[in-house]
């Protein structure tokens, strides 16, 4: 049985599954990494997670993530990193986040990630990049609880992100990018209406954990730069976003809105 020392949280998580509930609010240490310092500076941030009795981890998994550019010691705005963190949270796996300043990448980070990209996770003493590869590896190594999305449903909503970016970057109101996004959102609305509340039905699966962070970026970035929001004519999309965004795991792993805005600024202004 996995055990962990933790700090009391303001509200305890509850579950009907037989778990050992850990109401600490942080992995033991998160580390801010910059070239300006040759040493790692550990600090504690509060979070809470549930450790499954079947979890075989004796130590937290190390995960390299983007650091905030708007606030010290905070997670940055990468939706692919949040996908990985959501997977860890939903599988009740303890982890250590190492916050990496991507504008000032430390040498040790470039050695384990030659392309200098996040997310990056250490599994079986090997550093693994790419959210697709990481989430698949986590599913294979820690199959319970299962998060697999059936192949025939795995691509649902997959074009929303690219059409969102096209619309966000557009400077021509009549170029069709808004309609392209609305078409994808409408198709998703119809799918969730008939198959929801989540992509695989009643339970959250890997496809939701990939799409949710992208919709979060869509909501914040389009709201800020375009004064645009998902129309009321798509109630199932709006309900889906509300359900995903309100999950405890999502709240604990989301970026600050200010970071999302700053993260998309180069694409909007470019």
Coordinates of C-alpha atoms in Angstrom, one line a residue:
X1 CA 0.0 0.0 0.0
X2 CA 1.4 3.4 -1.0
X3 CA 1.7 6.0 1.7
X4 CA 2.7 9.6 1.7
X5 CA 3.1 12.4 4.2
X6 CA 1.0 15.3 3.4
X7 CA -0.4 18.7 4.7
X8 CA -4.1 19.0 5.4
X9 CA -6.1 20.8 2.7
X10 CA -9.1 23.0 3.1
X11 CA -11.4 20.5 1.6
X12 CA -10.8 16.8 1.5
X13 CA -11.2 14.8 -1.6
X14 CA -13.8 12.0 -1.4
X15 CA -14.1 8.8 -3.4
X16 CA -16.2 5.7 -3.4
X17 CA -13.2 3.6 -4.6
X18 CA -11.1 2.1 -1.9
X19 CA -8.1 4.5 -2.0
X20 CA -5.7 5.8 0.6
X21 CA -6.7 9.5 0.6
X22 CA -3.8 12.0 0.8
X23 CA -4.9 15.5 1.7
X24 CA -1.5 17.1 1.1
X25 CA -1.4 19.8 -1.4
X26 CA 2.0 19.4 -3.0
X27 CA 4.4 16.9 -4.3
X28 CA 7.5 17.0 -2.0
X29 CA 9.3 19.6 -4.0
X30 CA 9.0 21.5 -7.2
X31 CA 12.1 23.0 -8.7
X32 CA 12.5 26.2 -10.6
X33 CA 15.3 25.7 -13.1
X34 CA 17.3 28.5 -14.7
X35 CA 20.7 29.1 -16.2
X36 CA 21.3 31.8 -13.8
X37 CA 21.8 29.3 -11.0
X38 CA 23.8 26.1 -11.0
X39 CA 21.8 24.6 -8.2
X40 CA 18.2 23.6 -8.0
X41 CA 16.0 25.7 -5.7
X42 CA 13.4 23.5 -4.1
X43 CA 10.2 24.9 -2.8
X44 CA 6.8 23.6 -1.6
X45 CA 3.5 24.3 -3.3
X46 CA 0.3 23.0 -1.9
X47 CA -1.8 20.5 -4.0
X48 CA -3.8 17.4 -3.1
X49 CA -3.9 14.0 -4.7
X50 CA -5.2 10.5 -4.0
X51 CA -2.8 7.7 -4.0
X52 CA -4.3 4.4 -5.2
X53 CA -3.6 1.4 -3.1
X54 CA -2.5 -0.3 -6.3
X55 CA 0.1 2.4 -7.0
X56 CA 3.5 0.8 -7.2
X57 CA 5.5 4.1 -7.0
X58 CA 7.7 4.6 -4.0
X59 CA 8.9 8.0 -5.1
X60 CA 7.1 10.7 -7.2
X61 CA 7.6 10.8 -11.0
X62 CA 9.7 13.7 -12.2
X63 CA 8.1 15.9 -14.8
X64 CA 9.7 18.9 -16.5
X65 CA 7.1 21.6 -17.3
X66 CA 7.1 25.2 -18.5
X67 CA 7.4 27.8 -15.8
X68 CA 5.1 30.8 -15.7
X69 CA 6.3 34.0 -17.2
X70 CA 3.9 36.1 -15.2
X71 CA 4.3 34.8 -11.7
X72 CA 7.1 33.2 -9.8
X73 CA 7.0 29.5 -8.9
X74 CA 3.9 28.8 -11.0
X75 CA 3.1 26.4 -13.8
X76 CA 3.3 27.8 -17.3
X77 CA 0.8 27.7 -20.2
X78 CA 1.5 24.6 -22.2
X79 CA -1.7 22.6 -22.9
X80 CA 0.3 19.5 -23.8
X81 CA 2.0 19.6 -20.4
X82 CA -1.4 20.0 -18.7
X83 CA -2.6 16.9 -20.5
X84 CA 0.3 14.9 -18.9
X85 CA -0.4 16.3 -15.5
X86 CA -4.1 15.6 -15.8
X87 CA -3.2 12.0 -16.7
X88 CA -1.1 11.7 -13.6
X89 CA -3.8 13.2 -11.4
X90 CA -6.6 11.0 -12.8
X91 CA -4.4 7.9 -12.3
X92 CA -3.6 9.1 -8.7
X93 CA 0.1 9.1 -9.3
X94 CA 2.4 11.3 -7.2
X95 CA 4.8 13.5 -9.2
X96 CA 7.4 16.2 -8.8
X97 CA 7.1 19.2 -11.2
X98 CA 10.3 20.8 -12.3
X99 CA 9.5 24.3 -13.5
X100 CA 11.8 25.1 -16.5
X101 CA 12.4 28.7 -17.7
X102 CA 12.1 28.1 -21.4
X103 CA 13.6 31.5 -22.2
X104 CA 16.7 30.6 -20.2
X105 CA 17.1 26.8 -20.4
X106 CA 19.6 25.2 -18.1
X107 CA 22.3 23.0 -19.5
X108 CA 21.2 19.9 -17.6
X109 CA 17.7 20.2 -19.2
X110 CA 19.1 20.5 -22.7
X111 CA 21.1 17.3 -22.0
X112 CA 17.9 15.3 -21.3
X113 CA 15.8 17.3 -23.8
X114 CA 18.1 18.2 -26.7
X115 CA 15.2 20.0 -28.5
X116 CA 14.5 22.0 -25.3
X117 CA 10.8 21.1 -25.2
X118 CA 8.3 20.2 -22.5
X119 CA 6.6 18.1 -21.3
X120 CA 9.2 15.6 -20.3
X121 CA 8.8 12.8 -17.8
X122 CA 11.3 10.3 -16.2
X123 CA 10.1 6.7 -16.4
X124 CA 12.3 3.7 -15.6
X125 CA 15.3 6.0 -15.4
X126 CA 14.7 7.3 -18.9
X127 CA 13.5 10.8 -19.9
X128 CA 10.5 10.6 -22.3
X129 CA 9.3 13.6 -24.4
X130 CA 6.0 14.2 -26.2
X131 CA 2.6 14.2 -24.6
X132 CA 1.3 11.4 -26.9
X133 CA 4.2 9.1 -26.0
X134 CA 4.1 10.0 -22.3
X135 CA 0.4 9.4 -21.9
X136 CA 0.6 6.1 -23.7
X137 CA 3.5 5.0 -21.6
X138 CA 1.7 6.0 -18.4
X139 CA -1.4 4.0 -19.5
X140 CA 0.8 0.9 -20.2
X141 CA 2.8 1.1 -17.0
X142 CA -0.1 2.2 -14.7
X143 CA -3.3 0.7 -16.3
X144 CA -5.6 1.4 -13.3
X145 CA -7.7 3.3 -13.4
X146 CA -8.0 3.0 -17.2
X147 CA -8.2 6.1 -19.3
X148 CA -8.1 4.5 -22.8
X149 CA -10.4 6.1 -25.4
X150 CA -11.7 3.6 -28.0
X151 CA -9.9 4.1 -31.3
X152 CA -13.2 5.1 -33.1
X153 CA -13.7 7.9 -30.6
X154 CA -10.1 9.1 -30.1
X155 CA -10.2 11.7 -32.9
X156 CA -13.4 13.4 -31.8
X157 CA -12.8 17.1 -31.5
X158 CA -9.3 16.8 -32.7
X159 CA -9.6 19.5 -35.3
X160 CA -10.8 22.2 -32.9
X161 CA -7.4 23.2 -31.8
X162 CA -6.0 23.9 -35.3
X163 CA -9.1 25.8 -36.3
X164 CA -8.9 27.9 -33.1
X165 CA -5.3 28.8 -33.9
X166 CA -6.3 29.8 -37.4
X167 CA -9.0 32.1 -36.2
X168 CA -6.9 33.5 -33.4
X169 CA -4.1 34.5 -35.9
X170 CA -6.5 35.8 -38.5
X171 CA -6.6 39.5 -39.3
X172 CA -9.3 39.2 -41.9
X173 CA -12.8 38.9 -40.6
X174 CA -14.0 37.4 -43.8
X175 CA -11.4 34.8 -44.4
X176 CA -13.5 31.9 -43.2
X177 CA -11.4 31.0 -40.1
X178 CA -14.2 31.8 -37.7
X179 CA -16.7 29.7 -39.6
X180 CA -14.1 26.8 -39.7
X181 CA -13.9 26.9 -36.0
X182 CA -17.7 27.1 -35.6
X183 CA -18.1 24.1 -37.9
X184 CA -15.8 22.0 -35.7
X185 CA -17.4 23.1 -32.5
X186 CA -20.9 22.4 -34.0
X187 CA -19.8 18.9 -34.9
X188 CA -18.5 18.4 -31.4
X189 CA -21.7 19.8 -29.9
X190 CA -23.8 17.3 -31.9
X191 CA -21.5 14.4 -30.8
X192 CA -21.6 15.2 -27.1
X193 CA -25.4 15.7 -27.4
X194 CA -25.8 12.1 -28.6
X195 CA -22.8 10.4 -26.8
X196 CA -21.8 12.6 -23.8
X197 CA -21.4 14.0 -21.3
X198 CA -17.8 13.1 -22.2
X199 CA -16.2 11.8 -25.4
X200 CA -16.3 8.2 -24.2
X201 CA -19.7 8.5 -22.5
X202 CA -20.1 8.8 -18.8
X203 CA -16.5 8.6 -17.8
X204 CA -13.6 10.9 -18.6
X205 CA -11.0 9.3 -20.8
X206 CA -7.6 10.2 -22.5
X207 CA -9.3 12.1 -25.3
X208 CA -11.0 14.5 -22.8
X209 CA -7.6 15.1 -21.0
X210 CA -6.1 16.1 -24.4
X211 CA -9.0 18.3 -25.5
X212 CA -9.8 20.0 -22.2
X213 CA -6.6 22.1 -21.9
X214 CA -7.0 23.2 -25.6
X215 CA -10.5 24.4 -25.0
X216 CA -9.2 26.3 -21.9
X217 CA -6.7 28.1 -24.1
X218 CA -9.4 28.7 -26.7
X219 CA -11.7 30.3 -24.1
X220 CA -9.1 32.6 -22.6
X221 CA -7.2 33.5 -25.8
X222 CA -10.2 34.2 -28.0
X223 CA -12.0 36.0 -25.2
X224 CA -9.0 38.3 -24.7
X225 CA -7.8 38.9 -28.3
X226 CA -11.0 38.6 -30.2
X227 CA -13.7 39.3 -27.6
X228 CA -15.2 36.0 -28.8
X229 CA -16.8 33.2 -26.9
X230 CA -18.5 29.9 -27.7
X231 CA -22.0 30.9 -28.7
X232 CA -25.1 29.9 -26.7
X233 CA -26.3 27.9 -29.7
X234 CA -23.7 25.2 -28.7
X235 CA -25.0 24.3 -25.2
X236 CA -23.4 20.9 -25.1
X237 CA -19.9 22.3 -25.9
X238 CA -20.4 24.9 -23.1
X239 CA -21.6 22.2 -20.7
X240 CA -18.7 20.0 -21.6
X241 CA -16.2 22.8 -21.0
X242 CA -17.8 23.6 -17.7
X243 CA -17.6 19.9 -16.6
X244 CA -14.0 19.5 -17.6
X245 CA -12.8 22.9 -16.2
X246 CA -14.5 22.3 -12.8
X247 CA -12.8 18.9 -12.2
X248 CA -10.4 19.1 -9.2
X249 CA -7.6 17.6 -11.3
X250 CA -8.1 20.4 -13.9
X251 CA -8.1 23.2 -11.4
X252 CA -4.9 22.0 -9.9
X253 CA -3.1 21.7 -13.2
X254 CA -4.3 24.7 -15.2
X255 CA -2.2 27.7 -16.1
X256 CA -2.9 31.2 -15.0
X257 CA -5.1 33.1 -17.5
X258 CA -2.3 35.7 -17.7
X259 CA 0.1 33.1 -18.8
X260 CA -2.3 31.8 -21.5
X261 CA -2.7 35.3 -22.8
X262 CA 1.1 36.0 -22.8
X263 CA 1.8 32.6 -24.4
X264 CA -0.4 33.3 -27.4
X265 CA 0.7 36.9 -27.8
X266 CA 3.5 36.2 -30.3
X267 CA 1.1 34.4 -32.7
X268 CA -1.5 37.1 -32.5
X269 CA 1.0 39.9 -32.9
X270 CA 3.2 38.1 -35.5

